Coordinates of C-alpha atoms in Angstrom, one line a residue:
Chain A
M1 CA 20.5 -32.0 -29.3
T2 CA 21.6 -28.4 -29.1
V3 CA 22.9 -26.8 -32.3
Y4 CA 25.2 -23.7 -32.1
N5 CA 25.4 -21.5 -35.1
H6 CA 28.9 -20.0 -35.1
V7 CA 29.9 -16.9 -37.0
V8 CA 33.4 -16.6 -38.2
M9 CA 35.2 -13.3 -37.4
P10 CA 35.9 -11.4 -40.6
R11 CA 39.6 -10.5 -40.7
P12 CA 40.2 -7.6 -43.0
V13 CA 43.4 -8.3 -44.9
T14 CA 45.1 -4.9 -44.8
V15 CA 48.2 -5.9 -46.7
S16 CA 48.3 -8.5 -49.5
G17 CA 51.7 -10.0 -50.5
R18 CA 50.0 -11.3 -53.6
T19 CA 49.6 -7.9 -55.2
V20 CA 51.7 -6.0 -57.9
G21 CA 51.4 -3.0 -55.7
F22 CA 53.1 -4.7 -52.7
W23 CA 56.0 -6.0 -54.7
T24 CA 56.3 -2.6 -56.5
L25 CA 56.7 -1.0 -53.0
I26 CA 59.2 -3.6 -52.0
G27 CA 61.2 -3.5 -55.2
L28 CA 61.5 0.3 -55.5
S29 CA 62.4 0.5 -51.7
A30 CA 65.2 -2.0 -52.2
F31 CA 66.4 0.1 -55.3
G32 CA 66.2 3.2 -53.2
L33 CA 68.1 1.7 -50.3
W34 CA 70.8 0.5 -52.7
T35 CA 71.2 4.1 -54.0
L36 CA 71.5 5.5 -50.5
N37 CA 73.8 2.8 -49.5
K38 CA 76.1 3.4 -52.5
D39 CA 76.3 7.2 -51.8
F40 CA 76.4 7.2 -48.0
L41 CA 78.0 4.0 -46.7
P42 CA 81.6 5.3 -47.3
V43 CA 80.7 8.4 -45.3
V44 CA 79.2 6.4 -42.5
L45 CA 82.4 4.2 -42.4
A46 CA 84.6 7.3 -42.4
F47 CA 82.6 9.2 -39.7
P48 CA 81.1 6.5 -37.4
G49 CA 80.5 9.1 -34.6
S50 CA 78.3 11.2 -36.8
A51 CA 76.6 8.1 -38.0
V52 CA 75.7 7.0 -34.5
L53 CA 74.4 10.4 -33.6
D54 CA 72.3 10.4 -36.8
I55 CA 70.9 6.9 -35.9
V56 CA 70.1 8.0 -32.3
V57 CA 68.3 11.1 -33.6
L58 CA 66.6 9.1 -36.3
A59 CA 65.3 6.5 -33.7
F60 CA 64.0 9.3 -31.5
S61 CA 62.3 11.0 -34.6
L62 CA 60.7 7.7 -35.5
A63 CA 59.1 7.4 -32.1
V64 CA 57.8 10.9 -32.3
A65 CA 56.6 10.5 -35.9
L66 CA 54.7 7.2 -35.0
W67 CA 53.1 8.9 -32.0
V68 CA 52.0 12.0 -33.8
A69 CA 50.8 10.1 -36.9
R70 CA 49.0 7.3 -35.1
R71 CA 47.6 9.4 -32.3
F72 CA 46.5 12.6 -34.0
L73 CA 46.5 12.5 -37.8
R74 CA 43.7 10.1 -38.4
P75 CA 40.2 10.5 -36.9
V76 CA 38.7 7.7 -34.8
Q77 CA 41.5 5.2 -34.9
A78 CA 45.2 4.8 -36.0
P79 CA 46.1 3.2 -39.3
P80 CA 47.0 -0.5 -39.3
W81 CA 50.6 -1.3 -38.4
A82 CA 51.3 -3.0 -41.7
G83 CA 50.4 0.1 -43.6
T84 CA 52.2 2.3 -41.2
W85 CA 55.5 0.4 -41.7
L86 CA 55.0 0.2 -45.5
A87 CA 54.5 3.9 -45.7
L88 CA 57.6 4.7 -43.6
M89 CA 59.6 2.3 -45.7
W90 CA 58.5 3.9 -49.0
G91 CA 59.3 7.4 -47.7
A92 CA 62.7 6.5 -46.2
F93 CA 64.0 4.2 -48.9
A94 CA 62.1 4.3 -52.2
A95 CA 61.2 8.0 -52.2
C96 CA 64.5 9.3 -50.7
G97 CA 66.7 7.0 -52.9
M98 CA 64.8 7.9 -56.1
A99 CA 64.8 11.6 -55.2
L100 CA 68.6 11.4 -54.7
L101 CA 68.9 10.0 -58.2
L102 CA 66.4 12.5 -59.8
N103 CA 67.6 15.5 -58.0
G104 CA 71.2 14.8 -59.1
L105 CA 70.0 14.8 -62.7
L106 CA 67.8 17.9 -62.6
L107 CA 70.0 20.1 -60.3
T108 CA 72.9 19.4 -62.7
A109 CA 70.6 20.2 -65.8
W110 CA 69.4 23.5 -64.2
T111 CA 73.0 24.5 -63.4
E112 CA 74.0 23.8 -67.0
A113 CA 71.0 25.5 -68.5
L114 CA 70.6 28.6 -66.3
G115 CA 74.2 29.3 -65.2
L116 CA 75.9 29.1 -61.8
Q117 CA 74.4 32.3 -60.3
T118 CA 70.7 31.7 -61.2
A119 CA 70.9 27.9 -60.4
A120 CA 72.5 28.6 -57.0
D121 CA 69.4 30.5 -56.0
W122 CA 66.6 28.7 -57.8
A123 CA 67.7 25.2 -58.8
A124 CA 66.6 23.6 -55.6
A125 CA 63.1 25.3 -55.8
M126 CA 62.8 24.2 -59.4
T127 CA 63.8 20.6 -58.6
A128 CA 62.8 19.2 -55.3
P129 CA 59.1 20.1 -55.4
V130 CA 58.5 18.2 -58.6
N131 CA 60.8 15.2 -57.9
E132 CA 60.2 14.7 -54.3
E133 CA 56.5 15.3 -54.2
L134 CA 55.9 13.0 -57.1
V135 CA 57.8 10.1 -55.6
K136 CA 56.3 10.5 -52.2
T137 CA 52.8 10.7 -53.6
A138 CA 53.4 7.6 -55.8
G139 CA 53.8 5.8 -52.4
V140 CA 50.2 6.7 -51.3
L141 CA 48.9 5.5 -54.7
L142 CA 50.8 2.2 -54.3
L143 CA 49.4 1.6 -50.9
A144 CA 45.9 2.0 -52.3
C145 CA 46.9 -0.9 -54.6
V146 CA 48.0 -3.2 -51.8
S147 CA 44.7 -3.6 -50.3
T148 CA 41.2 -2.2 -50.7
R149 CA 41.1 -1.5 -47.0
L150 CA 44.3 0.5 -46.6
V151 CA 43.3 3.8 -48.3
R152 CA 39.5 4.3 -48.4
S153 CA 39.2 8.0 -47.6
A154 CA 40.9 11.4 -47.8
A155 CA 41.7 10.8 -44.1
D156 CA 43.6 7.6 -44.9
G157 CA 45.5 9.3 -47.7
F158 CA 46.4 12.1 -45.4
V159 CA 47.8 9.9 -42.7
Y160 CA 49.8 7.7 -45.1
G161 CA 51.1 10.7 -46.9
A162 CA 52.2 12.1 -43.6
L163 CA 53.9 8.8 -42.7
I164 CA 55.7 8.7 -46.1
G165 CA 56.8 12.2 -45.5
F166 CA 58.1 11.4 -42.0
G167 CA 60.1 8.5 -43.5
F168 CA 61.5 10.8 -46.1
Q169 CA 62.3 13.5 -43.7
M170 CA 64.1 11.2 -41.3
M171 CA 66.3 9.7 -44.1
E172 CA 66.9 13.2 -45.6
N173 CA 68.0 14.4 -42.1
F174 CA 70.3 11.4 -41.9
T175 CA 72.0 12.3 -45.2
Y176 CA 72.1 16.0 -44.5
G177 CA 73.7 15.2 -41.1
L178 CA 76.5 13.4 -43.0
N179 CA 76.8 16.1 -45.7
A180 CA 77.4 18.7 -43.0
I181 CA 80.8 17.1 -42.2
G182 CA 82.2 18.3 -45.5
M183 CA 80.8 21.8 -45.0
S184 CA 82.7 22.1 -41.8
G185 CA 85.9 20.8 -43.4
G186 CA 85.9 17.5 -41.6
V187 CA 86.7 19.3 -38.3
D188 CA 84.4 18.3 -35.4
P189 CA 82.2 16.0 -37.5
V190 CA 79.8 15.1 -34.6
G191 CA 79.2 18.7 -33.8
A192 CA 78.6 19.6 -37.5
T193 CA 76.1 16.7 -37.7
G194 CA 74.3 17.7 -34.5
Q195 CA 74.0 21.3 -35.6
V196 CA 72.3 20.4 -38.9
L197 CA 70.0 18.0 -37.2
W198 CA 69.1 20.5 -34.6
I199 CA 68.1 23.1 -37.3
R200 CA 66.2 20.6 -39.5
I201 CA 64.2 19.1 -36.7
L202 CA 63.5 21.9 -34.3
L203 CA 63.4 24.9 -36.6
T204 CA 62.1 23.6 -39.9
G205 CA 60.8 20.1 -39.1
I206 CA 57.3 21.3 -38.4
G207 CA 56.5 22.3 -41.9
S208 CA 58.7 20.0 -43.9
H209 CA 58.1 16.8 -45.9
W210 CA 55.5 15.3 -43.7
A211 CA 53.2 18.3 -44.0
M212 CA 53.6 18.5 -47.8
S213 CA 53.0 14.8 -48.5
A214 CA 50.0 14.7 -46.1
V215 CA 48.3 17.3 -48.2
A216 CA 49.2 15.4 -51.5
G217 CA 48.2 12.1 -49.8
A218 CA 44.7 13.5 -48.9
G219 CA 44.2 14.1 -52.6
I220 CA 45.1 10.5 -53.5
G221 CA 42.9 9.3 -50.7
Y222 CA 40.0 11.2 -52.2
L223 CA 40.8 10.0 -55.7
V224 CA 40.8 6.3 -54.8
S225 CA 38.0 6.4 -52.2
A226 CA 34.6 4.9 -53.4
S227 CA 33.0 8.3 -52.4
G228 CA 30.4 8.4 -55.1
R229 CA 31.9 11.5 -56.6
T230 CA 32.6 11.7 -60.4
L231 CA 36.1 10.6 -61.5
S232 CA 36.8 14.0 -63.0
R233 CA 36.1 15.7 -59.7
R234 CA 38.3 13.3 -57.8
V235 CA 41.1 13.7 -60.4
W236 CA 41.0 17.5 -60.1
V237 CA 40.9 17.4 -56.3
A238 CA 44.0 15.0 -56.3
V239 CA 45.8 17.2 -58.8
G240 CA 45.0 20.3 -56.8
C241 CA 46.3 18.7 -53.6
L242 CA 49.5 17.6 -55.4
A243 CA 50.0 21.1 -56.8
L244 CA 49.4 22.6 -53.3
A245 CA 52.0 20.2 -51.8
M246 CA 54.4 21.2 -54.6
G247 CA 53.7 24.9 -53.9
M248 CA 54.4 24.4 -50.2
H249 CA 57.7 22.7 -51.2
W250 CA 58.5 25.5 -53.6
L251 CA 58.0 28.1 -50.9
F252 CA 60.2 26.1 -48.5
D253 CA 63.1 25.8 -50.9
S254 CA 62.8 29.2 -52.7
P255 CA 65.2 32.1 -52.0
L256 CA 62.3 34.4 -51.3
F257 CA 61.6 35.4 -47.7
G258 CA 65.2 34.4 -46.7
G259 CA 66.9 35.1 -43.3
I260 CA 66.0 33.8 -39.9
A261 CA 62.4 35.1 -40.3
G262 CA 61.9 33.1 -43.5
A263 CA 63.5 30.0 -42.0
I264 CA 60.9 30.1 -39.1
G265 CA 58.0 31.6 -41.1
K266 CA 58.0 29.3 -44.2
P267 CA 57.6 26.0 -42.1
L268 CA 54.9 27.7 -40.1
A269 CA 53.0 28.7 -43.2
N270 CA 53.2 25.1 -44.4
F271 CA 52.0 23.9 -41.1
A272 CA 49.1 26.3 -41.3
I273 CA 48.1 24.9 -44.7
L274 CA 48.4 21.3 -43.3
V275 CA 46.1 22.2 -40.3
I276 CA 43.5 23.7 -42.7
V277 CA 43.6 20.5 -45.0
Y278 CA 43.5 18.3 -41.9
L279 CA 40.4 20.1 -40.6
V280 CA 38.5 19.8 -43.9
V281 CA 39.4 16.1 -44.1
R282 CA 38.6 15.4 -40.5
R283 CA 35.3 17.2 -40.7
H284 CA 34.3 15.2 -43.8
F285 CA 35.3 11.9 -42.2
R286 CA 33.5 12.6 -38.9
T287 CA 30.4 13.6 -40.7
R288 CA 30.3 10.4 -42.6
W289 CA 31.1 8.4 -39.5
A290 CA 28.2 10.0 -37.7
E291 CA 25.9 9.2 -40.6
V292 CA 26.9 5.5 -40.7
S293 CA 26.8 5.2 -36.9
A294 CA 23.2 6.5 -36.9
E295 CA 22.3 4.0 -39.7
E296 CA 23.8 1.1 -37.8
V297 CA 21.9 2.1 -34.6
Q298 CA 18.8 2.2 -36.5
A299 CA 19.6 -1.3 -38.0
G300 CA 20.1 -2.5 -34.5
S301 CA 23.8 -3.4 -34.9
L302 CA 24.9 -0.8 -32.4
A303 CA 23.5 0.5 -29.2
P304 CA 23.1 4.3 -29.0
I305 CA 25.6 4.5 -26.1
E306 CA 28.1 2.4 -28.1
A307 CA 27.7 4.6 -31.2
E308 CA 28.3 7.7 -29.0
T309 CA 31.5 6.4 -27.5
L310 CA 33.0 4.8 -30.6
S311 CA 34.2 7.9 -32.5
R312 CA 36.8 9.1 -29.9
R313 CA 39.7 7.3 -28.3
R314 CA 39.2 8.7 -24.9
S315 CA 35.4 8.0 -24.8
R316 CA 36.1 4.4 -26.0
R317 CA 38.6 3.9 -23.1
R318 CA 36.2 5.4 -20.5
F319 CA 33.4 3.2 -21.8
L320 CA 35.6 0.1 -21.6
R321 CA 36.7 1.0 -18.0
S322 CA 33.0 0.8 -16.9
F323 CA 33.0 -2.9 -17.7
G324 CA 35.5 -4.0 -15.1
P325 CA 36.3 -7.7 -15.2
V326 CA 34.5 -8.4 -18.5
R327 CA 36.5 -5.7 -20.3
V328 CA 38.4 -8.0 -22.6
A329 CA 35.2 -9.3 -24.2
Q330 CA 33.9 -5.8 -24.5
E331 CA 37.1 -4.6 -26.0
R332 CA 36.8 -7.3 -28.7
L333 CA 33.2 -6.2 -29.4
Q334 CA 34.2 -2.6 -29.6
Q335 CA 36.9 -3.4 -32.2
L336 CA 34.4 -5.3 -34.3
E337 CA 32.1 -2.3 -34.1
L338 CA 34.9 0.0 -35.2
D339 CA 35.6 -2.4 -38.1
L340 CA 32.0 -2.4 -39.1
L341 CA 31.8 1.4 -39.2
E342 CA 35.1 1.6 -41.1
E343 CA 33.6 -0.7 -43.7
R344 CA 30.7 1.7 -44.0
V345 CA 32.8 4.9 -44.4
P346 CA 33.3 4.6 -48.2
E347 CA 30.1 6.1 -49.5
G348 CA 30.0 4.2 -52.8
V349 CA 29.8 0.8 -51.0
E350 CA 26.4 -0.8 -50.5
P351 CA 25.4 -1.1 -46.8
A352 CA 24.8 -4.8 -47.5
A353 CA 28.5 -5.3 -48.2
A354 CA 29.2 -4.9 -44.5
Q355 CA 26.9 -7.7 -43.5
P356 CA 29.8 -10.1 -42.4
W357 CA 30.9 -7.4 -39.9
R358 CA 27.4 -6.8 -38.7
D359 CA 27.0 -10.5 -38.2
A360 CA 30.3 -10.6 -36.4
V361 CA 29.1 -7.8 -34.0
A362 CA 25.9 -9.7 -33.3
A363 CA 27.7 -13.0 -32.8
A364 CA 30.2 -11.4 -30.4
R365 CA 27.3 -10.1 -28.3
Q366 CA 25.9 -13.7 -28.1
G367 CA 29.2 -15.3 -27.6
T368 CA 29.1 -17.4 -30.7
L369 CA 31.9 -15.7 -32.6
V370 CA 34.9 -17.8 -33.3
D371 CA 38.3 -16.6 -34.5
R372 CA 38.7 -19.2 -37.2
T373 CA 36.5 -21.5 -39.3
P374 CA 34.9 -24.1 -36.9
P375 CA 35.8 -27.7 -37.6
V376 CA 33.3 -29.7 -39.7
L377 CA 31.8 -32.3 -37.3
Chain K
M1 CA 37.9 -13.8 -47.5
D2 CA 38.8 -12.2 -50.8
D3 CA 40.1 -8.8 -49.9
I4 CA 40.8 -7.8 -53.5
G5 CA 37.3 -8.5 -54.6
A6 CA 35.6 -6.4 -51.8
A7 CA 34.7 -2.8 -52.8
G8 CA 36.7 -0.8 -50.3
N9 CA 38.2 1.7 -52.6
A10 CA 38.0 2.5 -56.3
V11 CA 41.3 0.7 -57.2
R12 CA 40.0 -2.8 -57.8
G13 CA 39.9 -5.6 -60.4
K14 CA 42.5 -5.1 -63.1
S15 CA 43.3 -1.6 -61.8
R16 CA 45.3 -3.3 -59.1
I17 CA 47.7 -4.6 -61.7
W18 CA 47.9 -1.6 -64.1
V19 CA 48.0 1.2 -61.6
P20 CA 51.3 0.0 -59.9
L21 CA 52.7 -0.6 -63.3
A22 CA 51.6 2.9 -64.4
V23 CA 53.3 4.4 -61.3
V24 CA 56.6 2.6 -62.3
A25 CA 56.2 3.8 -65.9
V26 CA 55.7 7.4 -64.8
L27 CA 58.8 7.2 -62.5
L28 CA 60.9 5.7 -65.3
A29 CA 59.6 8.4 -67.7
L30 CA 60.6 11.0 -65.2
I31 CA 64.1 9.5 -64.9
G32 CA 64.3 9.4 -68.8
A33 CA 63.1 12.9 -69.3
E34 CA 65.5 14.4 -66.7
T35 CA 68.4 12.4 -68.1
A36 CA 67.7 13.6 -71.6
F37 CA 67.4 17.2 -70.3
E38 CA 70.7 17.0 -68.5
R39 CA 72.4 15.4 -71.5
S40 CA 71.2 18.2 -73.8
Q41 CA 73.1 20.7 -71.8
P42 CA 76.9 21.3 -72.0
D43 CA 78.9 20.1 -69.0
A44 CA 81.5 22.8 -69.1
V45 CA 81.3 26.5 -70.0
Q46 CA 84.4 28.4 -71.1
L47 CA 85.0 31.5 -69.0
V48 CA 86.1 34.9 -70.2
P49 CA 89.7 35.7 -68.9
D50 CA 89.8 37.8 -65.7
T51 CA 86.3 36.7 -64.7
V52 CA 85.9 36.9 -60.9
I53 CA 83.6 34.2 -59.5
E54 CA 82.2 34.7 -56.0
F55 CA 81.1 31.5 -54.2
G56 CA 80.2 30.1 -50.8
A57 CA 76.9 30.4 -49.0
D58 CA 77.4 34.1 -48.5
R59 CA 79.4 34.5 -51.8
D60 CA 82.2 35.8 -49.6
A61 CA 85.0 33.9 -51.3
S62 CA 86.2 34.8 -54.7
V63 CA 88.5 33.5 -57.4
Q64 CA 89.8 35.2 -60.6
V65 CA 90.3 33.0 -63.6
G66 CA 93.0 33.5 -66.4
D67 CA 93.0 32.5 -70.0
G68 CA 91.7 29.0 -70.9
W69 CA 89.6 28.2 -67.9
A70 CA 86.2 26.5 -68.1
V71 CA 83.7 25.9 -65.2
D72 CA 82.3 22.4 -64.9
N73 CA 78.6 23.2 -64.2
A74 CA 77.7 19.6 -63.6
L75 CA 80.0 19.4 -60.6
S76 CA 79.7 23.0 -59.4
D77 CA 77.2 24.7 -57.0
L78 CA 78.1 28.3 -56.1
N79 CA 76.8 27.8 -52.6
S80 CA 79.4 25.3 -51.7
R81 CA 81.7 24.0 -54.5
L82 CA 83.3 25.3 -57.7
V83 CA 85.1 23.0 -60.2
L84 CA 87.3 24.7 -62.7
V85 CA 89.1 22.9 -65.6
H86 CA 92.1 24.0 -67.6
G87 CA 93.4 21.4 -70.1
D88 CA 93.7 18.2 -68.0
V89 CA 94.1 20.0 -64.7
M90 CA 91.1 20.1 -62.5
V91 CA 90.8 22.5 -59.5
E92 CA 88.1 21.9 -57.0
L93 CA 87.3 24.8 -54.5
T94 CA 85.1 24.0 -51.6
S95 CA 83.8 26.7 -49.2
V96 CA 83.9 25.5 -45.6
T97 CA 83.1 27.0 -42.2
Y98 CA 85.2 25.9 -39.3
P99 CA 84.3 26.0 -35.5
D100 CA 85.8 28.9 -33.7
G101 CA 89.5 28.5 -32.8
T102 CA 90.4 25.8 -35.4
T103 CA 94.1 25.7 -36.0
P104 CA 95.7 25.2 -39.4
D105 CA 96.9 21.7 -38.3
E106 CA 93.3 20.8 -37.4
M107 CA 92.1 22.1 -40.8
W108 CA 94.6 19.8 -42.5
T109 CA 93.6 16.9 -40.3
G110 CA 90.0 17.6 -41.2
L111 CA 90.9 17.5 -44.9
D112 CA 92.7 14.2 -44.4
R113 CA 89.6 12.8 -42.6
L114 CA 87.4 13.8 -45.5
L115 CA 89.6 11.9 -47.8
D116 CA 88.7 8.8 -45.7
I117 CA 85.4 8.7 -47.8
E118 CA 87.4 8.1 -50.9
R119 CA 89.6 5.5 -49.0
H120 CA 86.4 3.7 -48.0
Q121 CA 85.4 3.6 -51.7
G122 CA 88.6 1.7 -52.4
I123 CA 90.4 4.7 -54.0
Q124 CA 94.0 5.0 -53.3
V125 CA 94.5 8.4 -51.5
R126 CA 97.7 10.0 -50.1
L127 CA 98.0 13.4 -48.4
S128 CA 101.5 14.7 -47.3
E129 CA 102.3 16.7 -44.2
A130 CA 101.1 20.3 -44.2
A131 CA 103.4 23.2 -44.9
E132 CA 102.6 26.9 -44.3
Y133 CA 101.5 28.7 -47.5
R134 CA 100.6 32.3 -48.3
N135 CA 98.9 33.2 -51.6
A136 CA 99.4 36.4 -53.6
A137 CA 96.0 37.8 -52.3
G138 CA 97.4 37.6 -48.8
L139 CA 95.6 34.6 -47.4
T140 CA 97.8 32.5 -45.0
G141 CA 97.0 28.8 -44.8
V142 CA 98.5 25.3 -45.3
Q143 CA 99.4 23.2 -48.4
G144 CA 100.8 19.8 -49.3
D145 CA 100.9 17.1 -51.9
I146 CA 97.8 15.1 -52.7
Q147 CA 97.1 12.0 -54.8
I148 CA 93.6 10.6 -55.5
G149 CA 93.6 7.5 -57.7
D150 CA 95.8 8.2 -60.8
R151 CA 95.6 12.0 -60.4
A152 CA 98.1 13.9 -58.3
G153 CA 98.8 17.6 -57.4
Q154 CA 98.5 19.9 -54.4
A155 CA 95.9 20.6 -51.7
F156 CA 95.5 23.9 -50.0
V157 CA 93.4 25.2 -47.0
L158 CA 93.1 28.9 -47.1
P159 CA 91.2 30.4 -44.2
D160 CA 90.1 34.1 -43.9
G161 CA 91.7 36.4 -41.3
E162 CA 89.5 35.0 -38.5
G163 CA 90.1 31.4 -39.2
V164 CA 86.4 30.6 -39.4
R165 CA 85.7 30.6 -43.2
A166 CA 88.0 28.9 -45.5
V167 CA 88.5 27.5 -49.0
Q168 CA 89.7 23.9 -49.4
V169 CA 91.5 23.6 -52.8
Q170 CA 92.4 20.4 -54.6
V171 CA 94.5 20.7 -57.7
L172 CA 94.6 17.4 -59.5
A173 CA 96.1 16.3 -62.8
P174 CA 97.4 13.2 -64.5
A175 CA 101.1 12.5 -64.2
Q176 CA 102.0 13.9 -67.6
S177 CA 99.9 17.1 -67.5
E178 CA 100.7 20.2 -69.4
E179 CA 103.0 22.7 -67.7
D180 CA 100.9 25.6 -68.9
S181 CA 97.8 24.2 -67.1
R182 CA 99.8 23.7 -63.9
A183 CA 101.0 27.3 -64.0
A184 CA 97.5 28.5 -64.6
A185 CA 96.3 26.5 -61.6
T186 CA 99.0 28.1 -59.4
A187 CA 97.9 31.6 -60.6
L188 CA 94.3 30.6 -59.8
V189 CA 95.0 29.6 -56.3
D190 CA 97.0 32.9 -55.9
S191 CA 93.8 34.8 -56.7
I192 CA 91.6 33.3 -54.0
A193 CA 90.4 35.9 -51.6
F194 CA 87.7 36.7 -49.1
E195 CA 85.4 39.7 -48.9
E196 CA 86.2 41.5 -45.7
E197 CA 83.2 41.9 -43.4
S198 CA 82.2 45.5 -43.1

């Protein structure tokens, strides 16, 4: 009698509906959506043409945001779809709705405390960086509580921060597009909406919310990653990144460096800071990836050629193409290898903890890996 | 498999319960602190008679207040909107920028369309036909009767000489408002002017 030893494919649960974090994300997003709906539904009903233009632009922006975040902002591979949608939801609904509420309070308080003249110039810069960066960053922290596998490195925090910022930016553009109607006296509402969207997407979009919250998110990713660093160091890095994001936002909103040069220069300065943070995060992630790849090659889990091709999207595709008809099986093996190395990235985790993924890779090579628990015979 | 038990990141065990609760607590504390700060400040500030307030994005529109006026700081933003109060009369001045070639009739229609927002909120709104109006500062625009909910009064659209920048004005008061306040509002509208471009 032949006995086959099956290995069950480990399925990393990226989002758990049984966590307090998940329901906090859902609950506060529902609250934010209610706030936005209360303030803007009458405007949408009064100006349906502007709302349609807003939605069309929002859909296009969403496609671009998804492509940029998933293709470029995380080294090696894109974040899971579940985390991607949760991040966008938090940014668009929870963060934007709560910022609307908080900004209303603080802007009014500054106007009352400082007087009309000073508040007109400085209230936005003294309000939005605090409120908006805090509510956006809270989303990255909550995502880290939804699953142990969603935010495990500064690179994860960076990409989820960017996604939250994209969600926020899209919803804010939607509301600004509607607010523009009043500023043009209700005449040519579609034209007024289009003009504001054009400025906010093409002129200032490059260094706006997504750039700021990606920087703050990288700090949260560093804070919650099992990196082996001390808690105080991780806290200081996270606080530093949040302060940097608030500083970027302050620069963006401040009356300093005004005029057209400022309108172009300030977003570019923010983008430059984003690129620097991204390069630091990416370098650290890739260094760690190379370390664990080498360890897994030494342990016999990966072939050297596989380890070489795994770290970049293009080399993975090229490697798969060389397999011709058996590509599907190889693609499955490649994904398992990626999952194994992702499990190894957090530095504080014992290498033995990734044994189920190592076994799955070995079983996939031998053709004994099953998708679900085999029936008891 | 037990995802929560695996050591993927540092937020595990009981931290998965108290960290989200702490996030909610911080957000509630922020709302509470900002509400307390806002309530600690006075809503309206009394203005010295003959004060000239410049408003609008470029501060190119101005209004001069007489005796007894207060500015509602909670509802005002010099960049776009100024809300002035005299007794039970409230005057809202909004700085707007029209597309080139907008006629006075189109400005009035625009104001009526903006009032659709209130209509969709279930508030009873009425705006009469426009009539030509010229204020004491020399601005020529349009004016008519307006009613929003239980407050009624007059609305004005006063453009600059080029018809691009304008001030939309709503003077609203309860039915039995004081005559003094209504006269003060008329004087206020008469003082609205634009700084001429050099």
